[in-house]
Amino acid sequence: MSVLMSRGLPAAWDTVTAALVCPSAPSPVTDDSVSEALTLLCEKGLGQYVEGWLLEMLQVSLASNVAPAFWAELQHPEVESRERDRAGALLEAFRTLLQRLQPFLCGLERLGSWQDENRVGLPGPGAHGLRERAFSIIRAILLFSPPPVLQQRVLEFYSRTFSVYMSQIGEQIESDEVAAEGDGNDMCTGCASAPQVCWCQDALEQLQEFSHILSRLQLLERVSSEAVTSILHRLIEQRMEQRCRGEYERSFLSDFNDWLEQVLGWLSRVFASEVGEASTSSLPTDWKLDCIGSSILQRWRCHMQQFFCRIYVNMRIEELFSIIRDFPESTPAVEDLKFCLERTNQRQQLLTSLKSAFETRLLHPGVHTSDIITVYISAIKALRELDPSMVILQVACQPIRKYLRTREDTVRQIVASLTGDTEGCSELASELSRADPVTLETQDSEDEGSDPEEWTPDPTDALTDKTGSKRRSSDIISLLVSIFGSKEIFIDEYKTVLADRLLHQLNYNTAREIRNVELLKLRFGESHMHYCEVMLKDVADSRRINTNIHEEEARLPEDEHPPIPLSAMILSSEFWPQLKEEKLELPAAISKSMEAYTHRFEKLKAMRTLSWKPHLGSVTLDVELEDRTLTNLSVSPIHAAIILHFQDKGTWALEELSGVLGVHQELLRRKLALWQQHGVIQEESPGRYSILEKASSRERPDRGIMLIDSDEEGDSNTTTQSEQREEKLQLFWAYIQAMLTNLESMTLDRIHSMLRMFVATGPGVTEMDVNELQAFLQKKVRDHQLIVSAGVYRLPKTTQ
Amino acid sequence: MRRVRCAETQNGEEKRISALVPHPGREMKVKIKQWHGVASWLWVANDENCGICRAPFNGCCPDCKVPGDDCPLVWGQCSHCFHMHCILKWLNSQQVQQQCPMCRQEWKFKEGETT
């Protein structure tokens, strides 16, 4: 028996190995003998080597034959060959690969099943473990250093099958090549070849088989992932460029999701084809594979969504300035961005990019202040949609606010647009008239109405300053007003604007201003708008007084009628902003009429008199010349005074006229330009002006000088904001001097805080900020009224 | 020629006559249709500020919002003047004798000059 056995040992080995590597031999016949041989081998303690031997065989065969043959075949068709052939070759290569590895795989399967059944005590890791080992050997040897050709081919093949798939389910892939080629001749959209040679169907079948082979060899993830990832990334990027860039008025999320589902359909063909395969095979793990398939798809879905969000956010961040500019038309884009931004961690990137976009595109001297304000308003609206916590708004718009603070005309622009008299910027006016105004006072106390349960913490990028989330307002007007830290400055500016308007139109029609003041009262509180109310009341009173006085005049006999129809706007000087003081001697006739008017006023209002502002107001007049008449000219008093003097005397020297009018020559020359422009007066010789009676005699002089006066017309009657501020600060000069006398030297901050402490009760002190004070002190230093060294101010010795 | 005529027009009478007389180079005529002037009103008082509230007369007393008719001035026979509301408040607070807060003379309204 033992002899038989010892003789039978090589035979047993042969039997077993033959059964493992040549499964094509009729196995049922040898089954018994195989198990006998196995038993023999195990008894001799050789059972464990069967496994090692088989794997070794696989490895050797793979390294020496199979793998080189595979690569050679893959390389075989040269680059010039047709795409279709390349796809075929790729498939063929893998087909051969599978075919040549098949014997080993079957052998492994068999050995594995023996081990599983634990037949004759054969040791080993079982079918599953064996398979794992075998496949890792295959992967290691085959793909140890794959030449790039594999990826190229796979990529090309997948791209093609993708476009075939998409075209078959009716989706046009707008890839560049298809668009270019599909123009003239009708190509198949799927395979980009003529209809008669269309290989769409083939391609899909090839895909099926290709995926099948790869999954059989467990190479699917390894070979496909990279190609699929790059295809999807490219497609998403491409699609995004084509569809979304520059297009803010449509939402792309649902569009993208639909598309994603289609893409997943293709992916399921790539990855889940093993499902179909599994069900036909008798492997017990097919339900598991099914799970793997769908979990792979799920992973890809997440991956694509993530990728989409990232790309989308990147693109929108680049475009955010334009999106803001186009708001509210760009609302869909903002909503999409909000959705995606919540899924990617790119807030910081967005903030940095937006800030720098503002700085480069908006905050430079070439942009008009009103445009900056308009963009800021859009930004407020857009960013409060994007980020309800307002942190982005607060942080990103910081530079705008800082910059606006440095512009001189910011307040004027804001006030002008608040009252709706700038074109283009009507947003603020409508914002002002919104039904539920946020009063600026009640901002601090807002505990009521907000449920503590709904509290959310600030995002991490919030500014940690004293204005907590509570104070982070999204109200446009509050935000604009708070640029300057106080509303007084706005109210002062509004007063100035209102005064200007009232003094310019002089028609006593105040309906619009009354409405504005009422609206502003809701915003700023009654007490602040009190001065404006008095101003409006003055207008109404003036109208009444005028009517009264005119009626009285009408009762007089004909020859006592005043020579000039005069009406007045009578101001309560304490309540109006400071008016520009200009000297002007009016012609006697006018001053007489004014005196008469004053007398009547004094009769009407006992113990009160009038102080005329001769340079303010407006005059309507006709000028009759020899061959023409200018009718209903509306000019300022100084223009009227000039032309009246020319009525008395046809020619004036500049200095002579300047003496009579009490106006500086330079100013007078500019004012004369108006009449020159009308062709009424000419400058005969430098400094001498005379009337042009006949239009024909006027040789057209160059228009250069003619237009000098045109910029005068819009001139403000009130002193400018900065002049007023200057005056206010001048008030403090006495305090500052006193402080410096007592304390000798002080720093800027010290002076500022002292002023705040001591002078806080005065009007308009609260809004004085350090910069302004510094500028003021610098001016004093330049005037040698103050000395500064090492940041410390002191008084010069001589003044003490 | 114009010089001469200008010299004649120094006198308004003559000017009117010369305007009536037709002559070849008719003078320019300016017809003022409407003159809108601007003026501010003020109290004819010998001081700027009310001696009681220290606010300007041309403004109003601390209790008022609107100056002028709504917050008039009154004069005493001692020729001191105050916002009416201010002096009335002052007089109401004096139990014994009603005196001008400035000169301590007995306060009497100057008739006919209150509004």
JSON list of C-alpha atoms in Angstrom, two decimals, chain A residues 225-352:
[
{"chain": "A", "resi": 225, "resn": "SER", "atom": "CA", "xyz": [-12.09, 55.29, -11.94]},
{"chain": "A", "resi": 226, "resn": "GLU", "atom": "CA", "xyz": [-9.47, 57.63, -13.18]},
{"chain": "A", "resi": 227, "resn": "ALA", "atom": "CA", "xyz": [-10.91, 57.81, -16.68]},
{"chain": "A", "resi": 228, "resn": "VAL", "atom": "CA", "xyz": [-14.46, 58.25, -15.45]},
{"chain": "A", "resi": 229, "resn": "THR", "atom": "CA", "xyz": [-13.44, 60.90, -12.97]},
{"chain": "A", "resi": 230, "resn": "SER", "atom": "CA", "xyz": [-11.62, 62.91, -15.54]},
{"chain": "A", "resi": 231, "resn": "ILE", "atom": "CA", "xyz": [-14.45, 62.54, -18.05]},
{"chain": "A", "resi": 232, "resn": "LEU", "atom": "CA", "xyz": [-17.02, 63.67, -15.55]},
{"chain": "A", "resi": 233, "resn": "HIS", "atom": "CA", "xyz": [-14.93, 66.55, -14.37]},
{"chain": "A", "resi": 234, "resn": "ARG", "atom": "CA", "xyz": [-14.32, 67.66, -17.88]},
{"chain": "A", "resi": 235, "resn": "LEU", "atom": "CA", "xyz": [-17.97, 67.35, -18.78]},
{"chain": "A", "resi": 236, "resn": "ILE", "atom": "CA", "xyz": [-19.18, 69.22, -15.75]},
{"chain": "A", "resi": 237, "resn": "GLU", "atom": "CA", "xyz": [-16.70, 71.97, -16.33]},
{"chain": "A", "resi": 238, "resn": "GLN", "atom": "CA", "xyz": [-17.57, 72.13, -19.97]},
{"chain": "A", "resi": 239, "resn": "ARG", "atom": "CA", "xyz": [-21.26, 72.20, -19.30]},
{"chain": "A", "resi": 240, "resn": "MET", "atom": "CA", "xyz": [-20.84, 74.84, -16.65]},
{"chain": "A", "resi": 241, "resn": "GLU", "atom": "CA", "xyz": [-18.81, 77.04, -18.98]},
{"chain": "A", "resi": 242, "resn": "GLN", "atom": "CA", "xyz": [-21.37, 76.70, -21.70]},
{"chain": "A", "resi": 243, "resn": "ARG", "atom": "CA", "xyz": [-24.51, 77.04, -19.71]},
{"chain": "A", "resi": 244, "resn": "CYS", "atom": "CA", "xyz": [-23.84, 79.00, -16.57]},
{"chain": "A", "resi": 245, "resn": "ARG", "atom": "CA", "xyz": [-21.07, 81.45, -17.19]},
{"chain": "A", "resi": 246, "resn": "GLY", "atom": "CA", "xyz": [-22.46, 84.93, -17.50]},
{"chain": "A", "resi": 247, "resn": "GLU", "atom": "CA", "xyz": [-25.98, 83.63, -17.10]},
{"chain": "A", "resi": 248, "resn": "TYR", "atom": "CA", "xyz": [-27.43, 84.66, -13.78]},
{"chain": "A", "resi": 249, "resn": "GLU", "atom": "CA", "xyz": [-31.12, 84.73, -14.41]},
{"chain": "A", "resi": 250, "resn": "ARG", "atom": "CA", "xyz": [-31.73, 81.01, -14.43]},
{"chain": "A", "resi": 251, "resn": "SER", "atom": "CA", "xyz": [-31.29, 78.41, -11.76]},
{"chain": "A", "resi": 252, "resn": "PHE", "atom": "CA", "xyz": [-29.07, 75.54, -12.76]},
{"chain": "A", "resi": 253, "resn": "LEU", "atom": "CA", "xyz": [-29.48, 73.24, -9.82]},
{"chain": "A", "resi": 254, "resn": "SER", "atom": "CA", "xyz": [-32.48, 71.26, -11.00]},
{"chain": "A", "resi": 255, "resn": "ASP", "atom": "CA", "xyz": [-31.12, 71.31, -14.51]},
{"chain": "A", "resi": 256, "resn": "PHE", "atom": "CA", "xyz": [-27.92, 69.83, -13.22]},
{"chain": "A", "resi": 257, "resn": "ASN", "atom": "CA", "xyz": [-29.69, 67.21, -11.17]},
{"chain": "A", "resi": 258, "resn": "ASP", "atom": "CA", "xyz": [-31.63, 66.01, -14.20]},
{"chain": "A", "resi": 259, "resn": "TRP", "atom": "CA", "xyz": [-28.43, 65.79, -16.11]},
{"chain": "A", "resi": 260, "resn": "LEU", "atom": "CA", "xyz": [-26.76, 64.02, -13.24]},
{"chain": "A", "resi": 261, "resn": "GLU", "atom": "CA", "xyz": [-29.42, 61.32, -13.33]},
{"chain": "A", "resi": 262, "resn": "GLN", "atom": "CA", "xyz": [-28.71, 60.74, -17.00]},
{"chain": "A", "resi": 263, "resn": "VAL", "atom": "CA", "xyz": [-25.02, 60.55, -16.35]},
{"chain": "A", "resi": 264, "resn": "LEU", "atom": "CA", "xyz": [-25.66, 58.05, -13.61]},
{"chain": "A", "resi": 265, "resn": "GLY", "atom": "CA", "xyz": [-27.49, 55.96, -16.16]},
{"chain": "A", "resi": 266, "resn": "TRP", "atom": "CA", "xyz": [-24.27, 55.73, -18.09]},
{"chain": "A", "resi": 267, "resn": "LEU", "atom": "CA", "xyz": [-22.26, 55.15, -14.96]},
{"chain": "A", "resi": 268, "resn": "SER", "atom": "CA", "xyz": [-24.52, 52.28, -14.04]},
{"chain": "A", "resi": 269, "resn": "ARG", "atom": "CA", "xyz": [-23.55, 50.70, -17.34]},
{"chain": "A", "resi": 270, "resn": "VAL", "atom": "CA", "xyz": [-19.92, 51.15, -16.56]},
{"chain": "A", "resi": 271, "resn": "PHE", "atom": "CA", "xyz": [-19.94, 49.98, -13.00]},
{"chain": "A", "resi": 272, "resn": "ALA", "atom": "CA", "xyz": [-23.03, 48.01, -12.33]},
{"chain": "A", "resi": 273, "resn": "SER", "atom": "CA", "xyz": [-22.81, 45.76, -15.35]},
{"chain": "A", "resi": 274, "resn": "GLU", "atom": "CA", "xyz": [-21.45, 43.13, -13.02]},
{"chain": "A", "resi": 275, "resn": "VAL", "atom": "CA", "xyz": [-24.88, 43.00, -11.51]},
{"chain": "A", "resi": 276, "resn": "GLY", "atom": "CA", "xyz": [-26.27, 41.54, -14.67]},
{"chain": "A", "resi": 277, "resn": "GLU", "atom": "CA", "xyz": [-23.34, 39.22, -14.93]},
{"chain": "A", "resi": 278, "resn": "ALA", "atom": "CA", "xyz": [-23.61, 38.10, -11.37]},
{"chain": "A", "resi": 279, "resn": "SER", "atom": "CA", "xyz": [-27.19, 37.03, -11.72]},
{"chain": "A", "resi": 280, "resn": "THR", "atom": "CA", "xyz": [-26.34, 34.65, -14.57]},
{"chain": "A", "resi": 281, "resn": "SER", "atom": "CA", "xyz": [-23.46, 33.06, -12.75]},
{"chain": "A", "resi": 282, "resn": "SER", "atom": "CA", "xyz": [-24.03, 30.69, -9.93]},
{"chain": "A", "resi": 283, "resn": "LEU", "atom": "CA", "xyz": [-21.99, 32.59, -7.46]},
{"chain": "A", "resi": 284, "resn": "PRO", "atom": "CA", "xyz": [-23.73, 32.99, -4.14]},
{"chain": "A", "resi": 285, "resn": "THR", "atom": "CA", "xyz": [-22.53, 36.56, -3.83]},
{"chain": "A", "resi": 286, "resn": "ASP", "atom": "CA", "xyz": [-24.64, 38.09, -6.57]},
{"chain": "A", "resi": 287, "resn": "TRP", "atom": "CA", "xyz": [-26.92, 40.03, -4.25]},
{"chain": "A", "resi": 288, "resn": "LYS", "atom": "CA", "xyz": [-23.87, 41.40, -2.60]},
{"chain": "A", "resi": 289, "resn": "LEU", "atom": "CA", "xyz": [-22.51, 42.57, -5.93]},
{"chain": "A", "resi": 290, "resn": "ASP", "atom": "CA", "xyz": [-25.78, 44.26, -6.58]},
{"chain": "A", "resi": 291, "resn": "CYS", "atom": "CA", "xyz": [-25.30, 46.17, -3.39]},
{"chain": "A", "resi": 292, "resn": "ILE", "atom": "CA", "xyz": [-21.77, 47.02, -4.34]},
{"chain": "A", "resi": 293, "resn": "GLY", "atom": "CA", "xyz": [-23.03, 48.29, -7.68]},
{"chain": "A", "resi": 294, "resn": "SER", "atom": "CA", "xyz": [-25.58, 50.63, -6.21]},
{"chain": "A", "resi": 295, "resn": "SER", "atom": "CA", "xyz": [-23.27, 51.78, -3.47]},
{"chain": "A", "resi": 296, "resn": "ILE", "atom": "CA", "xyz": [-20.68, 52.60, -6.11]},
{"chain": "A", "resi": 297, "resn": "LEU", "atom": "CA", "xyz": [-23.28, 54.63, -7.93]},
{"chain": "A", "resi": 298, "resn": "GLN", "atom": "CA", "xyz": [-24.21, 56.35, -4.74]},
{"chain": "A", "resi": 299, "resn": "ARG", "atom": "CA", "xyz": [-20.62, 57.25, -4.17]},
{"chain": "A", "resi": 300, "resn": "TRP", "atom": "CA", "xyz": [-20.32, 58.65, -7.65]},
{"chain": "A", "resi": 301, "resn": "ARG", "atom": "CA", "xyz": [-23.46, 60.68, -7.21]},
{"chain": "A", "resi": 302, "resn": "CYS", "atom": "CA", "xyz": [-22.06, 62.28, -4.08]},
{"chain": "A", "resi": 303, "resn": "HIS", "atom": "CA", "xyz": [-18.76, 62.80, -5.74]},
{"chain": "A", "resi": 304, "resn": "MET", "atom": "CA", "xyz": [-20.32, 64.52, -8.71]},
{"chain": "A", "resi": 305, "resn": "GLN", "atom": "CA", "xyz": [-22.53, 66.71, -6.59]},
{"chain": "A", "resi": 306, "resn": "GLN", "atom": "CA", "xyz": [-19.59, 67.71, -4.54]},
{"chain": "A", "resi": 307, "resn": "PHE", "atom": "CA", "xyz": [-17.60, 68.39, -7.61]},
{"chain": "A", "resi": 308, "resn": "PHE", "atom": "CA", "xyz": [-20.39, 70.36, -9.20]},
{"chain": "A", "resi": 309, "resn": "CYS", "atom": "CA", "xyz": [-20.77, 72.51, -6.12]},
{"chain": "A", "resi": 310, "resn": "ARG", "atom": "CA", "xyz": [-17.09, 73.22, -5.98]},
{"chain": "A", "resi": 311, "resn": "ILE", "atom": "CA", "xyz": [-16.83, 74.18, -9.62]},
{"chain": "A", "resi": 312, "resn": "TYR", "atom": "CA", "xyz": [-19.99, 76.18, -9.46]},
{"chain": "A", "resi": 313, "resn": "VAL", "atom": "CA", "xyz": [-18.88, 78.08, -6.40]},
{"chain": "A", "resi": 314, "resn": "ASN", "atom": "CA", "xyz": [-15.51, 78.73, -7.99]},
{"chain": "A", "resi": 315, "resn": "MET", "atom": "CA", "xyz": [-17.10, 80.14, -11.07]},
{"chain": "A", "resi": 316, "resn": "ARG", "atom": "CA", "xyz": [-19.64, 82.21, -9.21]},
{"chain": "A", "resi": 317, "resn": "ILE", "atom": "CA", "xyz": [-17.02, 83.58, -6.88]},
{"chain": "A", "resi": 318, "resn": "GLU", "atom": "CA", "xyz": [-15.20, 84.84, -9.91]},
{"chain": "A", "resi": 319, "resn": "GLU", "atom": "CA", "xyz": [-18.39, 86.39, -11.18]},
{"chain": "A", "resi": 320, "resn": "LEU", "atom": "CA", "xyz": [-19.80, 87.58, -7.91]},
{"chain": "A", "resi": 321, "resn": "PHE", "atom": "CA", "xyz": [-19.20, 91.23, -8.63]},
{"chain": "A", "resi": 322, "resn": "SER", "atom": "CA", "xyz": [-21.23, 91.03, -11.81]},
{"chain": "A", "resi": 323, "resn": "ILE", "atom": "CA", "xyz": [-23.90, 89.03, -10.06]},
{"chain": "A", "resi": 324, "resn": "ILE", "atom": "CA", "xyz": [-24.18, 91.69, -7.41]},
{"chain": "A", "resi": 325, "resn": "ARG", "atom": "CA", "xyz": [-24.27, 94.38, -10.03]},
{"chain": "A", "resi": 326, "resn": "ASP", "atom": "CA", "xyz": [-27.13, 92.62, -11.79]},
{"chain": "A", "resi": 327, "resn": "PHE", "atom": "CA", "xyz": [-29.11, 91.94, -8.66]},
{"chain": "A", "resi": 328, "resn": "PRO", "atom": "CA", "xyz": [-32.10, 91.38, -8.38]},
{"chain": "A", "resi": 329, "resn": "GLU", "atom": "CA", "xyz": [-32.15, 89.96, -11.90]},
{"chain": "A", "resi": 330, "resn": "SER", "atom": "CA", "xyz": [-29.44, 87.56, -10.78]},
{"chain": "A", "resi": 331, "resn": "THR", "atom": "CA", "xyz": [-31.45, 86.17, -7.86]},
{"chain": "A", "resi": 332, "resn": "PRO", "atom": "CA", "xyz": [-31.44, 82.58, -9.24]},
{"chain": "A", "resi": 333, "resn": "ALA", "atom": "CA", "xyz": [-27.66, 82.63, -9.40]},
{"chain": "A", "resi": 334, "resn": "VAL", "atom": "CA", "xyz": [-27.46, 83.89, -5.83]},
{"chain": "A", "resi": 335, "resn": "GLU", "atom": "CA", "xyz": [-29.79, 81.15, -4.63]},
{"chain": "A", "resi": 336, "resn": "ASP", "atom": "CA", "xyz": [-27.80, 78.47, -6.43]},
{"chain": "A", "resi": 337, "resn": "LEU", "atom": "CA", "xyz": [-24.62, 79.84, -5.02]},
{"chain": "A", "resi": 338, "resn": "LYS", "atom": "CA", "xyz": [-26.10, 79.84, -1.54]},
{"chain": "A", "resi": 339, "resn": "PHE", "atom": "CA", "xyz": [-27.05, 76.19, -1.90]},
{"chain": "A", "resi": 340, "resn": "CYS", "atom": "CA", "xyz": [-23.63, 75.19, -3.15]},
{"chain": "A", "resi": 341, "resn": "LEU", "atom": "CA", "xyz": [-21.70, 77.36, -0.77]},
{"chain": "A", "resi": 342, "resn": "GLU", "atom": "CA", "xyz": [-23.29, 75.57, 2.16]},
{"chain": "A", "resi": 343, "resn": "ARG", "atom": "CA", "xyz": [-21.76, 72.35, 0.84]},
{"chain": "A", "resi": 344, "resn": "THR", "atom": "CA", "xyz": [-18.28, 73.56, 0.13]},
{"chain": "A", "resi": 345, "resn": "ASN", "atom": "CA", "xyz": [-15.99, 75.21, 2.55]},
{"chain": "A", "resi": 346, "resn": "GLN", "atom": "CA", "xyz": [-15.29, 78.26, 0.45]},
{"chain": "A", "resi": 347, "resn": "ARG", "atom": "CA", "xyz": [-16.64, 81.21, 2.37]},
{"chain": "A", "resi": 348, "resn": "GLN", "atom": "CA", "xyz": [-13.18, 82.48, 3.03]},
{"chain": "A", "resi": 349, "resn": "GLN", "atom": "CA", "xyz": [-12.31, 82.29, -0.62]},
{"chain": "A", "resi": 350, "resn": "LEU", "atom": "CA", "xyz": [-15.50, 84.09, -1.49]},
{"chain": "A", "resi": 351, "resn": "LEU", "atom": "CA", "xyz": [-14.82, 86.85, 0.97]},
{"chain": "A", "resi": 352, "resn": "THR", "atom": "CA", "xyz": [-11.28, 87.42, -0.19]}
]
